[in-house]
Tab-separated table of C-alpha atoms in Angstrom:
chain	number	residue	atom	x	y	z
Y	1	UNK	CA	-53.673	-220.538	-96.633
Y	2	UNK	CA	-53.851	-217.065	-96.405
Y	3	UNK	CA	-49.840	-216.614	-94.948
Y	4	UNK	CA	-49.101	-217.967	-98.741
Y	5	UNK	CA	-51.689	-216.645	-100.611
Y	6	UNK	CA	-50.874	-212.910	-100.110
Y	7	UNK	CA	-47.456	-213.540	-101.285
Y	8	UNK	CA	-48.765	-214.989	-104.536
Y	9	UNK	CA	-50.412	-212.025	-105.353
Y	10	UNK	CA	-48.136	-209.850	-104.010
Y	11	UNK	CA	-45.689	-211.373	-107.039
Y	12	UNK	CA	-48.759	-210.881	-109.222
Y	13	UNK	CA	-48.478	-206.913	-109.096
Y	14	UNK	CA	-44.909	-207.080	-109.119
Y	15	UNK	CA	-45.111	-208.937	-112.679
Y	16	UNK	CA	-47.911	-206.300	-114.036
Y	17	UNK	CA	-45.963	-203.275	-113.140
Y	18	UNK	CA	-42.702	-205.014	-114.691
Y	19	UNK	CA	-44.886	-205.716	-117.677
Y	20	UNK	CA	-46.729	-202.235	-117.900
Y	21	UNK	CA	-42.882	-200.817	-117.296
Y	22	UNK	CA	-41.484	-202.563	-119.872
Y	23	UNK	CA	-44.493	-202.078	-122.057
Y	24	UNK	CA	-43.218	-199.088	-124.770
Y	25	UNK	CA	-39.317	-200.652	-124.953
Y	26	UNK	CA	-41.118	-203.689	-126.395
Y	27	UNK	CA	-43.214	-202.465	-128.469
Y	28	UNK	CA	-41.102	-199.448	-129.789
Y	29	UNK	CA	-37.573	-201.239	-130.097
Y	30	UNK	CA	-37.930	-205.134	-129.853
Y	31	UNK	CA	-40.433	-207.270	-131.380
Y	32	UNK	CA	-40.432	-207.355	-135.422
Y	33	UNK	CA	-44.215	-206.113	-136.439
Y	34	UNK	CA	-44.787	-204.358	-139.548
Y	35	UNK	CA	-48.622	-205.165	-139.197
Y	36	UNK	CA	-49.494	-203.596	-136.711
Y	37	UNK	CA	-48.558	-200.076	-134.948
Y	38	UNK	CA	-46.834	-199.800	-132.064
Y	39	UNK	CA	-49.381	-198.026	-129.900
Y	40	UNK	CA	-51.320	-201.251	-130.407
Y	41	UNK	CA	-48.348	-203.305	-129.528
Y	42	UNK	CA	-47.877	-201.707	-126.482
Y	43	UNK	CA	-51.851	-202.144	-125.231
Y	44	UNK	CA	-51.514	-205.464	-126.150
Y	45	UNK	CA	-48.068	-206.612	-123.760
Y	46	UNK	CA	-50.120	-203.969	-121.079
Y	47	UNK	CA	-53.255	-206.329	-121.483
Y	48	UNK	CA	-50.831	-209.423	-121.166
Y	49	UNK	CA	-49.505	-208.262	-118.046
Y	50	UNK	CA	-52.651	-208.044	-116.711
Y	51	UNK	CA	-53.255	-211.375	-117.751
Y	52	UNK	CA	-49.826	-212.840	-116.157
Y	53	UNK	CA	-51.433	-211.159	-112.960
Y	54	UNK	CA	-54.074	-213.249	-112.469
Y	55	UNK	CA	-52.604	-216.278	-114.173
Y	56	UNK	CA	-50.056	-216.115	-110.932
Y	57	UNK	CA	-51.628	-217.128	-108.262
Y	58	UNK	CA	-53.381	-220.089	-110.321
Y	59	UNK	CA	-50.693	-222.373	-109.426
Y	60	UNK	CA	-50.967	-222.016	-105.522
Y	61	UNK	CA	-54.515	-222.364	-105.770
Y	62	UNK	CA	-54.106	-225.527	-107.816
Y	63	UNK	CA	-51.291	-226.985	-105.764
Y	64	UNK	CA	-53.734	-226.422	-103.255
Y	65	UNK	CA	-56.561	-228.351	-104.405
Y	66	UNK	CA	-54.506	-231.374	-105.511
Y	67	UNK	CA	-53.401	-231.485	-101.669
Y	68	UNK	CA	-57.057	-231.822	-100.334
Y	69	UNK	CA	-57.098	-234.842	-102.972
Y	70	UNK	CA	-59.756	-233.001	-105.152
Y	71	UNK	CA	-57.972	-233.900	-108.419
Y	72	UNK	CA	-61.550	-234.698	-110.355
Y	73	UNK	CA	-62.688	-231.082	-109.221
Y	74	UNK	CA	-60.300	-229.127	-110.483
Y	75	UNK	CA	-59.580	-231.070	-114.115
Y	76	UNK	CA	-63.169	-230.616	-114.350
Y	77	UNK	CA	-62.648	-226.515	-113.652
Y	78	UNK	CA	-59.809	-226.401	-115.569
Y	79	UNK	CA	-61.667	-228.400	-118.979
Y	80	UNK	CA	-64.534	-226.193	-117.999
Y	81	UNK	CA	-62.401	-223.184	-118.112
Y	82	UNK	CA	-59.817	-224.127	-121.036
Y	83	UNK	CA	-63.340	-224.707	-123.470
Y	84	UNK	CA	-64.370	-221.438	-122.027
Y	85	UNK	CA	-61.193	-219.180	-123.123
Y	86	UNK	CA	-60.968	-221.299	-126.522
Y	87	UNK	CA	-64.824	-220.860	-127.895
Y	88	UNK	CA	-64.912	-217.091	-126.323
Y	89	UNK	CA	-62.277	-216.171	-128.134
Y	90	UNK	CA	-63.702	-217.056	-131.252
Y	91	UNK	CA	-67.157	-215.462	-130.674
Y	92	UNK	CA	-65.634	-212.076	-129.395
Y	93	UNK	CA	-63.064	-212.394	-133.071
Y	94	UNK	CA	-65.948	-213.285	-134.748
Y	95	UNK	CA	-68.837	-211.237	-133.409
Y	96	UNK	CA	-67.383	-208.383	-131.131
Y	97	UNK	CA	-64.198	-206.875	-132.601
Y	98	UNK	CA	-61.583	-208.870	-135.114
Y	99	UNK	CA	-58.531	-207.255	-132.995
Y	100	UNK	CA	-55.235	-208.386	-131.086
Y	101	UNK	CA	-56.985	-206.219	-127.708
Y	102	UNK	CA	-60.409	-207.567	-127.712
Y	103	UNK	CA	-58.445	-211.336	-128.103
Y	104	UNK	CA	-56.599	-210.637	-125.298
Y	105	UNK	CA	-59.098	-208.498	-123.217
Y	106	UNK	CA	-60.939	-211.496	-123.815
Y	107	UNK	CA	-57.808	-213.457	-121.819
Y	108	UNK	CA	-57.870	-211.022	-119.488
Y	109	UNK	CA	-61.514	-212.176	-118.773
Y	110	UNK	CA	-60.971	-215.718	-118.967
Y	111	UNK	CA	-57.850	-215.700	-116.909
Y	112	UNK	CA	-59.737	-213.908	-113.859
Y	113	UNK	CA	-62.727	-215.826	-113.794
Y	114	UNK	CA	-60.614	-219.469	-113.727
Y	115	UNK	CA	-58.419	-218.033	-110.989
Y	116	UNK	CA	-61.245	-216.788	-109.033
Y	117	UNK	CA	-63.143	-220.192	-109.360
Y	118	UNK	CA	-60.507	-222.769	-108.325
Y	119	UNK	CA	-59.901	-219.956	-105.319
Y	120	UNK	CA	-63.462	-220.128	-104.451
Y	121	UNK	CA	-63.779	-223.945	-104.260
Y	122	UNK	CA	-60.050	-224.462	-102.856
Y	123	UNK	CA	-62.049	-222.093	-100.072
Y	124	UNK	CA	-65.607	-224.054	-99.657
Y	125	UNK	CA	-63.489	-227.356	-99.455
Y	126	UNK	CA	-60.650	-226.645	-96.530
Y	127	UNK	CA	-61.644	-227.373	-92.917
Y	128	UNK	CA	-63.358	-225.146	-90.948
Y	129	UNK	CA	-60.998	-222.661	-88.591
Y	130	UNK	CA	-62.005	-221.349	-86.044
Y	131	UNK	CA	-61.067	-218.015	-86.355
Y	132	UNK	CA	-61.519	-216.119	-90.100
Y	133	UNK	CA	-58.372	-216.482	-92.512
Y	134	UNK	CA	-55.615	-213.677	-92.066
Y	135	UNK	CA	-51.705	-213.538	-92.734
Y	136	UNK	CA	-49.233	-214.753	-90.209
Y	137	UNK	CA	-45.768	-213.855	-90.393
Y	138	UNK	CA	-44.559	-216.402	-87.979
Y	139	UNK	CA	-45.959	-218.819	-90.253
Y	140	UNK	CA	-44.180	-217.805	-93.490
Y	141	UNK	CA	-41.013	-217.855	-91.642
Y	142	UNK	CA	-41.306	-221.610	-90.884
Y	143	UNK	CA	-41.642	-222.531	-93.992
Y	144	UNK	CA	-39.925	-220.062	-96.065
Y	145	UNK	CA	-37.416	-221.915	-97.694
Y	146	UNK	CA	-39.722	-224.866	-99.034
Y	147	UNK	CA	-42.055	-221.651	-100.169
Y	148	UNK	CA	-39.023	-220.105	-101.921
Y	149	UNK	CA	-37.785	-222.889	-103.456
Y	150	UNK	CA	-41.303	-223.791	-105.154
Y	151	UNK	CA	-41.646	-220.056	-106.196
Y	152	UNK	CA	-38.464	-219.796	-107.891
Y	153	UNK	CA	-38.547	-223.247	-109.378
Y	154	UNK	CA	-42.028	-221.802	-110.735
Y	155	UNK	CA	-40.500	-218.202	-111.443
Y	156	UNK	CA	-37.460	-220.144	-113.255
Y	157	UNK	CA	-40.117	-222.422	-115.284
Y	158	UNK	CA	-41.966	-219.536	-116.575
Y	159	UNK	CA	-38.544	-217.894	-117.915
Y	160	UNK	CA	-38.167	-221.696	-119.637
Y	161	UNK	CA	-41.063	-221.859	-121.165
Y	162	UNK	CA	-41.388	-218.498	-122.231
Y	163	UNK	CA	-37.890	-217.102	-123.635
Y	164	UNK	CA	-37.676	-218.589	-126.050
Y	165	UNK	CA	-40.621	-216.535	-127.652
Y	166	UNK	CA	-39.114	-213.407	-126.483
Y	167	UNK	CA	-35.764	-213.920	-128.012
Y	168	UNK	CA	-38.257	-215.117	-131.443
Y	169	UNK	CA	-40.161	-212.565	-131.431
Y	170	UNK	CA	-37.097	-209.804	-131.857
Y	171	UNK	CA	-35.393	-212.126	-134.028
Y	172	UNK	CA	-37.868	-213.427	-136.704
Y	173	UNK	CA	-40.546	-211.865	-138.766
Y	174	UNK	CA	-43.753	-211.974	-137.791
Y	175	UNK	CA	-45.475	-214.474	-140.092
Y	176	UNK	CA	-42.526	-216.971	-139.168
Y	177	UNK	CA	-43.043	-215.965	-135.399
Y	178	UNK	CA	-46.526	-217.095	-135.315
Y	179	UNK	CA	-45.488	-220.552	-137.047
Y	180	UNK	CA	-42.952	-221.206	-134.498
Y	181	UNK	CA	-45.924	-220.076	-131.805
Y	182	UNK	CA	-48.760	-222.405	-133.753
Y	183	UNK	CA	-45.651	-225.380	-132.802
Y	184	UNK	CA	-45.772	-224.779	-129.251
Y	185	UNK	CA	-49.488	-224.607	-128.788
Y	186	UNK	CA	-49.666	-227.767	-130.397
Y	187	UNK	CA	-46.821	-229.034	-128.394
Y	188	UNK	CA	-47.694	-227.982	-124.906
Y	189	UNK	CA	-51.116	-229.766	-125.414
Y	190	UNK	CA	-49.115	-233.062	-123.931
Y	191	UNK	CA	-49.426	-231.310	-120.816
Y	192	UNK	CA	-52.959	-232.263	-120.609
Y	193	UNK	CA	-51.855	-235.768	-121.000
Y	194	UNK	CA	-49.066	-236.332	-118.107
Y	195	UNK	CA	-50.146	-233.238	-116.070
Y	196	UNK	CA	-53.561	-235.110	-114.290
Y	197	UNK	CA	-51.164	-237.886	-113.421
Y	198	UNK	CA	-49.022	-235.361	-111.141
Y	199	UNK	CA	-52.561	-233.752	-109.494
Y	200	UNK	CA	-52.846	-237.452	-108.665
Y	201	UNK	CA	-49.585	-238.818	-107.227
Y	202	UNK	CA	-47.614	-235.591	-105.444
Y	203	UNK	CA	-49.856	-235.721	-102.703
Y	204	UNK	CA	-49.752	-239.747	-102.217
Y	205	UNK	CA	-46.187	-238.884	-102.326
Y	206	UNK	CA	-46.073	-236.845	-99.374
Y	207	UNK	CA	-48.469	-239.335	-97.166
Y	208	UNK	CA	-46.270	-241.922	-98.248
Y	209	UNK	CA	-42.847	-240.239	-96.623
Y	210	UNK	CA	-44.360	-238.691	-93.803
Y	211	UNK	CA	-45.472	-242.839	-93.377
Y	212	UNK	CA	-41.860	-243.440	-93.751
Y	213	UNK	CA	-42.872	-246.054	-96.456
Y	214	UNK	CA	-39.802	-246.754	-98.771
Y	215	UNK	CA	-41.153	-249.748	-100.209
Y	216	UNK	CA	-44.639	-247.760	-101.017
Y	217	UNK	CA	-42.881	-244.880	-102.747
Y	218	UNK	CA	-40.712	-247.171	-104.875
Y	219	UNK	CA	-44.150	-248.921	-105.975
Y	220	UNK	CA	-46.036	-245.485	-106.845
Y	221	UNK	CA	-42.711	-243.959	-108.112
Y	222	UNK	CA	-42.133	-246.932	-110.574
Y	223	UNK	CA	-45.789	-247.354	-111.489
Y	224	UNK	CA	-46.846	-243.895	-111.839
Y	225	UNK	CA	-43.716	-242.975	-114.092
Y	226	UNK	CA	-44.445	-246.032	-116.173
Y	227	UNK	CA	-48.173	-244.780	-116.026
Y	228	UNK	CA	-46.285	-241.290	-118.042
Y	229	UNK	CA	-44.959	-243.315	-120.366
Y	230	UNK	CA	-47.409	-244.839	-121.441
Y	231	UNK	CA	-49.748	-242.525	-122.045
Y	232	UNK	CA	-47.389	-239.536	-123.401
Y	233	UNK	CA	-44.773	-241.608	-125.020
Y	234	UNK	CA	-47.167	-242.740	-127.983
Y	235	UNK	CA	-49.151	-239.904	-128.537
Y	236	UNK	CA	-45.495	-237.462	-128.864
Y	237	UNK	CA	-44.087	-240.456	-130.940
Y	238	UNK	CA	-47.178	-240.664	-133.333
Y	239	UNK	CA	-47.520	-236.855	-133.850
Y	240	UNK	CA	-43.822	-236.054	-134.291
Y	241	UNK	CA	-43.541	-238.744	-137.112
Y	242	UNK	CA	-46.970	-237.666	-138.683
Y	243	UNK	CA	-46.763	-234.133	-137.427
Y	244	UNK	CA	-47.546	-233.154	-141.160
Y	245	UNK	CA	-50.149	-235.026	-141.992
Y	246	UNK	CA	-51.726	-233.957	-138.791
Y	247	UNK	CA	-51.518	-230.393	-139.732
Y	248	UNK	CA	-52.926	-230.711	-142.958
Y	249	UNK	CA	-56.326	-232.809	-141.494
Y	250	UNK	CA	-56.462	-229.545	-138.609
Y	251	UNK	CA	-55.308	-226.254	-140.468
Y	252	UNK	CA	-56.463	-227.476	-143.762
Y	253	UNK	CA	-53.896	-225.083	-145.109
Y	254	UNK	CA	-50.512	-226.635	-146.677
Y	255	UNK	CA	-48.534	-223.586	-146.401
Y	256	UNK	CA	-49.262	-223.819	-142.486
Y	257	UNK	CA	-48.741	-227.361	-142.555
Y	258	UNK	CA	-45.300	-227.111	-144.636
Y	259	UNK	CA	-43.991	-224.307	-142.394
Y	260	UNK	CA	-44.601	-226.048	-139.009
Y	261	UNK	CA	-44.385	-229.179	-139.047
Y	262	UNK	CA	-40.480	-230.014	-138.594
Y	263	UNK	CA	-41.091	-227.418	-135.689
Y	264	UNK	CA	-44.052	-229.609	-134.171
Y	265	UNK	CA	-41.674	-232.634	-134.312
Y	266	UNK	CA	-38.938	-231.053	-132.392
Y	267	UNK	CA	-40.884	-229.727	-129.609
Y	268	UNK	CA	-43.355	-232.065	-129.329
Y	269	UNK	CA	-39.998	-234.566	-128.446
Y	270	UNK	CA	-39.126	-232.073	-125.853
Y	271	UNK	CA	-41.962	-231.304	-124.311
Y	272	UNK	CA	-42.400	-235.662	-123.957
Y	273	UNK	CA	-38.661	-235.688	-122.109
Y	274	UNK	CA	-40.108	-233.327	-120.264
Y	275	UNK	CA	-43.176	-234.985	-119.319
Y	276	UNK	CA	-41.276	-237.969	-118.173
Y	277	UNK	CA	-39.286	-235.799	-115.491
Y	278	UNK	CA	-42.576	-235.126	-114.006
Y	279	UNK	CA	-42.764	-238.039	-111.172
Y	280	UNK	CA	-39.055	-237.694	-110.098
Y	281	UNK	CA	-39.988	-233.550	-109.629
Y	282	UNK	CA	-43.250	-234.656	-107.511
Y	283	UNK	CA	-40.711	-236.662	-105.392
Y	284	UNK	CA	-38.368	-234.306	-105.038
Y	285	UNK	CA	-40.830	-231.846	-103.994
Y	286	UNK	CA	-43.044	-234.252	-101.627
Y	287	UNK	CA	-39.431	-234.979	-99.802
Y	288	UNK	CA	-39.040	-231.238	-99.560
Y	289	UNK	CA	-35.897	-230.753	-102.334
Y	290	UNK	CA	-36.720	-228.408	-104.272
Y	291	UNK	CA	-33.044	-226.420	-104.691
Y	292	UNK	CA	-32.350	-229.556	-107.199
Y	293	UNK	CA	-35.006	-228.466	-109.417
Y	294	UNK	CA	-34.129	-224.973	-108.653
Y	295	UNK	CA	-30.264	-224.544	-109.727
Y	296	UNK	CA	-31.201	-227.114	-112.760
Y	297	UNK	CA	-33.596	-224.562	-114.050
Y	298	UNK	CA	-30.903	-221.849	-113.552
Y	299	UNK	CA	-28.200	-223.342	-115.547
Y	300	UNK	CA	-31.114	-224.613	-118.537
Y	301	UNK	CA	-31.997	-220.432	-118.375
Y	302	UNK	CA	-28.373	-219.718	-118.918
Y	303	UNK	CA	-27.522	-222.049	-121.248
Y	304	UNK	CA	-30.720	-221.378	-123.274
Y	305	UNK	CA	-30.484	-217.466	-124.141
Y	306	UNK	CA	-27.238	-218.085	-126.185
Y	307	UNK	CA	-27.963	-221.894	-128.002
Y	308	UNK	CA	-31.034	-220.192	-128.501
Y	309	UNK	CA	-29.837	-217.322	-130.213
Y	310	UNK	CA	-26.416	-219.027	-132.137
Y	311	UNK	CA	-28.935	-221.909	-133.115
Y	312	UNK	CA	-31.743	-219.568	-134.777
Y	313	UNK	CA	-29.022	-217.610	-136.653
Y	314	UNK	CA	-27.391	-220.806	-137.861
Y	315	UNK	CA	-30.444	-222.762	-138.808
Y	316	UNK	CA	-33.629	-220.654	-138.180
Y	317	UNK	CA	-36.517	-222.078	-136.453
Y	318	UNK	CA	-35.881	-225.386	-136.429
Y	319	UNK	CA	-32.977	-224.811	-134.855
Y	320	UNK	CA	-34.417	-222.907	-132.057
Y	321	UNK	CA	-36.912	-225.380	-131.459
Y	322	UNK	CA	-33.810	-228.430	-130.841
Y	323	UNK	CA	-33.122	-226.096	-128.163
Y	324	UNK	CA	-36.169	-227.419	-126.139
Y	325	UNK	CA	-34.765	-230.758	-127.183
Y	326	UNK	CA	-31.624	-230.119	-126.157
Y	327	UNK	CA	-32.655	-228.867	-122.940
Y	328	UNK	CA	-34.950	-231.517	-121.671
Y	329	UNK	CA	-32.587	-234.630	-123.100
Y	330	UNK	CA	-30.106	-233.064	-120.197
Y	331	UNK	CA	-32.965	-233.265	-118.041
Y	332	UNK	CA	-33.331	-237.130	-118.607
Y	333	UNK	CA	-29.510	-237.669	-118.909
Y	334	UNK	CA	-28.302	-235.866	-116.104
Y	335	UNK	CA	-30.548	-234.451	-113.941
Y	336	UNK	CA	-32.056	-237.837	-113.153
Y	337	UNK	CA	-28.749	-238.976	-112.223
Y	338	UNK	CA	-28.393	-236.005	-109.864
Y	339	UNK	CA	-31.612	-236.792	-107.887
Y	340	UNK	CA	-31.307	-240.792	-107.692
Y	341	UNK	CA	-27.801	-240.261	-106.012
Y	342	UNK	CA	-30.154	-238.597	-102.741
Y	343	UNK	CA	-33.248	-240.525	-103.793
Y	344	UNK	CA	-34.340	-243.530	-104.291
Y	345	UNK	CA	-30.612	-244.557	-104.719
Y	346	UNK	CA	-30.974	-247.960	-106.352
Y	347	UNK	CA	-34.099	-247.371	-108.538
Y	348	UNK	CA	-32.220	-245.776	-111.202
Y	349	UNK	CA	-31.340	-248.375	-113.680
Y	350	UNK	CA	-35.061	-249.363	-113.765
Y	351	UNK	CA	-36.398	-246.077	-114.290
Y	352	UNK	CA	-34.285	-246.017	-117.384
Y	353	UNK	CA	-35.024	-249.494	-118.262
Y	354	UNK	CA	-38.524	-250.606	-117.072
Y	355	UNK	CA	-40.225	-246.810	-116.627
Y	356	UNK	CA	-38.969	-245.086	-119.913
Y	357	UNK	CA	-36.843	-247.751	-121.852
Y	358	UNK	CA	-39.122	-250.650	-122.629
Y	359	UNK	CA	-42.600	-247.884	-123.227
Y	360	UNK	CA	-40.410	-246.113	-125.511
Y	361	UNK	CA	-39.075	-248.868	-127.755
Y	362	UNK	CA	-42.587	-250.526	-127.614
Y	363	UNK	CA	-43.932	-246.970	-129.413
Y	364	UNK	CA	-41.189	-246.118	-131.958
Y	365	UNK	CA	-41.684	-249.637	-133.029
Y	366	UNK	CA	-45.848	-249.435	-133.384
Y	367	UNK	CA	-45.245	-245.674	-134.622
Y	368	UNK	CA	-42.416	-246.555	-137.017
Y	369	UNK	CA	-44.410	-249.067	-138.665
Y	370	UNK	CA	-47.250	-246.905	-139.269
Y	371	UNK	CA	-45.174	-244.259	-140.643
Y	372	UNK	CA	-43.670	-247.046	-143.201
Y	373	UNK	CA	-47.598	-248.136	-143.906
Y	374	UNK	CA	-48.866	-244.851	-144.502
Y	375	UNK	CA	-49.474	-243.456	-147.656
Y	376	UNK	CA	-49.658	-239.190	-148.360
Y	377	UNK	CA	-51.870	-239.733	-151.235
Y	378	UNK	CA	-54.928	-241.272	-148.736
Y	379	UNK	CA	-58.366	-239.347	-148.758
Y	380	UNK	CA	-58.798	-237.382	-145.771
Y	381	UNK	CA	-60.979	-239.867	-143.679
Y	382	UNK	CA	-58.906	-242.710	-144.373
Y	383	UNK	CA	-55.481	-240.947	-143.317
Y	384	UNK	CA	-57.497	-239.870	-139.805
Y	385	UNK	CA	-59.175	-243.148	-139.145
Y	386	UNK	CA	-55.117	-244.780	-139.812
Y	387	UNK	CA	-54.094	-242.425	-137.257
Y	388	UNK	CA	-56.412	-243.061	-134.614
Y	389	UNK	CA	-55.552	-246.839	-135.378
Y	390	UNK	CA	-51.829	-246.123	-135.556
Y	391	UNK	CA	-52.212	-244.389	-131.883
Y	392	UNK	CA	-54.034	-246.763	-130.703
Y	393	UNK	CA	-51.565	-249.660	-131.712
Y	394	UNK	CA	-48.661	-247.783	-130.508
Y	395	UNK	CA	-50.421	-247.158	-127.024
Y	396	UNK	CA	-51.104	-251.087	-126.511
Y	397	UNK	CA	-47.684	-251.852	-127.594
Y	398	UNK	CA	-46.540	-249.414	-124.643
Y	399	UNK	CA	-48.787	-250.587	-122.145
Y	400	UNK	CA	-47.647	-254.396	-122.800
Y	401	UNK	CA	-43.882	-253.922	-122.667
Y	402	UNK	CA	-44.548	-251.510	-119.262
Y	403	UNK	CA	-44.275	-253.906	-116.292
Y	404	UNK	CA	-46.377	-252.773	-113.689
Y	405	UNK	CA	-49.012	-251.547	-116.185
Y	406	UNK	CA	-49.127	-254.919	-118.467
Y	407	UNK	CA	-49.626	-256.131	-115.128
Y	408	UNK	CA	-52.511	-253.873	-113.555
Y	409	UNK	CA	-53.982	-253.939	-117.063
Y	410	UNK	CA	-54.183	-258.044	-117.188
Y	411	UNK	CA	-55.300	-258.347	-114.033
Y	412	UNK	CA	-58.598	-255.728	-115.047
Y	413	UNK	CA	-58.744	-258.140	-117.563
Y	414	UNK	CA	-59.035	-260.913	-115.746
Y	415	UNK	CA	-61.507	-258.925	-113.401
Y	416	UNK	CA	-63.662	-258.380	-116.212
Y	417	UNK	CA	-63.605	-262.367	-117.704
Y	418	UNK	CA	-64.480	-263.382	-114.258
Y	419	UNK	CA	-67.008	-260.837	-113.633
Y	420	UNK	CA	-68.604	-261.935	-117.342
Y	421	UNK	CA	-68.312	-265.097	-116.627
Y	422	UNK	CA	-70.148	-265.139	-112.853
Y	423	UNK	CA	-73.072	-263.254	-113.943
């Protein structure tokens, strides 16, 4: 634990000093502010850095965790901690100081505090050694490839996820900025939906091929992807065709609503092709491939920077935001084609087919009938309780033309009939 965990923070300072470097150029000479000055600007990226810092390590800490099988433990931390930074926030806005630094001192806070707790009960629940933790270099160089290969798959995930907003924030006004950032948010909130369902099947992954067990793996590959489908396929269907409407019942603003909503569409579709790569990335990585992942998050880096660019000039934000669709459509297309060919050779077609294909049709037909039923003129409580219906609708339909989950969800069923029945 402690061979990897140095290294993790070790990165951690290396990111703050980049960030604290880099600190005046961005705030002088790239992003578009007129709002505020720039001396605030620059606190603010310094106090973001800071941030990043103890964000880092997060991830080895959680990958941790969801190896000793204590999945419940840390969703429960990370709920705990995610309610936390959210209501905070809004009492230190609202009660301390109405600034950009106290909101992200406030981060600063949060971000320390949720890394330091998952460390402390990753700690209290490993095995007893007996000798205290230190750093062993013979250690790190058995194992230094697989550790590279995660790091700069993570390293190369971050850049995804986050360049976008640095090329947006030079290129765009502010106001127009924070609509494109008010998209993602609302986007990246899927991750709470597929994300448990990794936690949960990476490490039954790696029992599974140290057991040698093909026929196990193809089960919990199939069922577990299927499983993603279901559950993220709906939801991204349902709020990219009512992404509007859904803005309107949250901001309560129309201007918001108006502004964003073509941009919640677009990236809430990418960020659900993404979710659906998630299972074939916990197999590569429980198998020990991880330069797949790796050089496919190079080229999406390269390619991004200049569609991303040519696309915002040519169309503005909407066409910055079909980048992430762009990107994560190849992932599906093409990068799933790249693993299956190493493995789980023959399970390809059904992926498509029985793990993505059949969900997917299921909830644009439930969604697309909604959005045909639907009227804009509803009152407000009508329009959310058609939603929630809507959602739910489109979620059955899912889990009935998903094999293996129309199957596990009969047979609970029937569980429950007979267990009515006997008592």
């Amino acid at each position: 634990m402690r061979t990897l965990e140095v290294p993790y923070w070790i990165v951690g300072v290396f990111i703050v000093v980049i960030v604290i470097l880099a600190a005046p150029f961005i705030a002088f000479h790239w992003v578009n502010v007129r709002e505020l000055s720039p001396q605030t600007v620059q606190q603010a990226v310094m106090i973001m850095g800071l941030c990043l810092t103890f964000q880092w390590p997060t991830s080895f800490y959680t990958g941790a965790l969801m190896g000793l099988q204590r999945q419940v433990l840390l969703n429960v931390l990370n709920s705990v901690m995610a309610t936390f930074r959210g209501l905070g926030a809004v009492i230190v806005l609202w009660l301390v100081s109405p600034t950009v630094l106290a909101f992200f001192s406030w981060q600063i806070l949060s971000s320390a505090l949720q890394t330091g707790l998952i460390a402390f009960f990753l700690w209290r629940n490993l095995p007893k050694a007996p000798d205290s933790p230190h750093f062993r270099g013979d250690l790190l160089l058995n194992i230094w490839r697989f550790a590279a290969g995660v790091t700069g798959i993570t390293v190369m995930a971050t850049l995804l996820t986050q360049t976008d907003k640095i090329i947006l924030s030079r290129m765009l006004p502010l106001k127009t900025f924070g609509y494109y950032t008010l998209a993602s948010t609302v986007a990246m909130t899927l991750y709470r939906f597929f994300g448990p369902v990794f936690s949960a099947v990476y490490p039954r992954f790696t029992n599974l091929i140290a057991l040698r067990d093909e026929e196990g793996i193809k089960a919990l590959y199939h069922k577990s992807a299927q499983l993603v489908s279901v559950i993220v396929l709906p939801a991204a269907i349902v709020l990219a065709l009512f992404s509007k409407e859904i803005l309107l019942l949250w901001t309560q603003d129309a201007a918001t609503a108006e502004n964003t909503y073509l941009l919640v569409s677009l990236l809430v579709i990418g960020t659900a092709l993404n979710g659906l790569m998630n299972i074939p990335y916990a197999l590569q990585l429980a198998s020990g491939w991880t330069s797949l992942a790796f050089c496919v998050n190079i080229v999406s880096v390269a390619v991004l920077v200049p569609l991303m660019i040519m696309l915002t000039k040519l169309f503005g934000t909407p066409g910055a935001a079909s980048v992430w669709v762009i990107l994560n459509g190849g992932y599906v297309l093409f990068a799933i084609q790249l693993m299956h060919r190493r493995l789980l050779r023959r399970e390809m077609r059904r992926w498509y087919l029985d793990d993505v294909g059949l969900p997917l049709g299921a909830a644009l037909i439930g969604a697309g009938l909604g959005r045909w039923l639907i009227s804009n003129q509803m009152p407000t409580l009508l329009l959310l309780m058609s939603l929630v219906v809507i959602l739910a609708w489109t979620m059955f339909g899912s889990v009935l033309a998903a094999p293996q989950i129309r199957e596990w969800f009969c047979n609970r069923i029937l569980r429950i009939k007979v267990t009515y029945h006997g008592a």
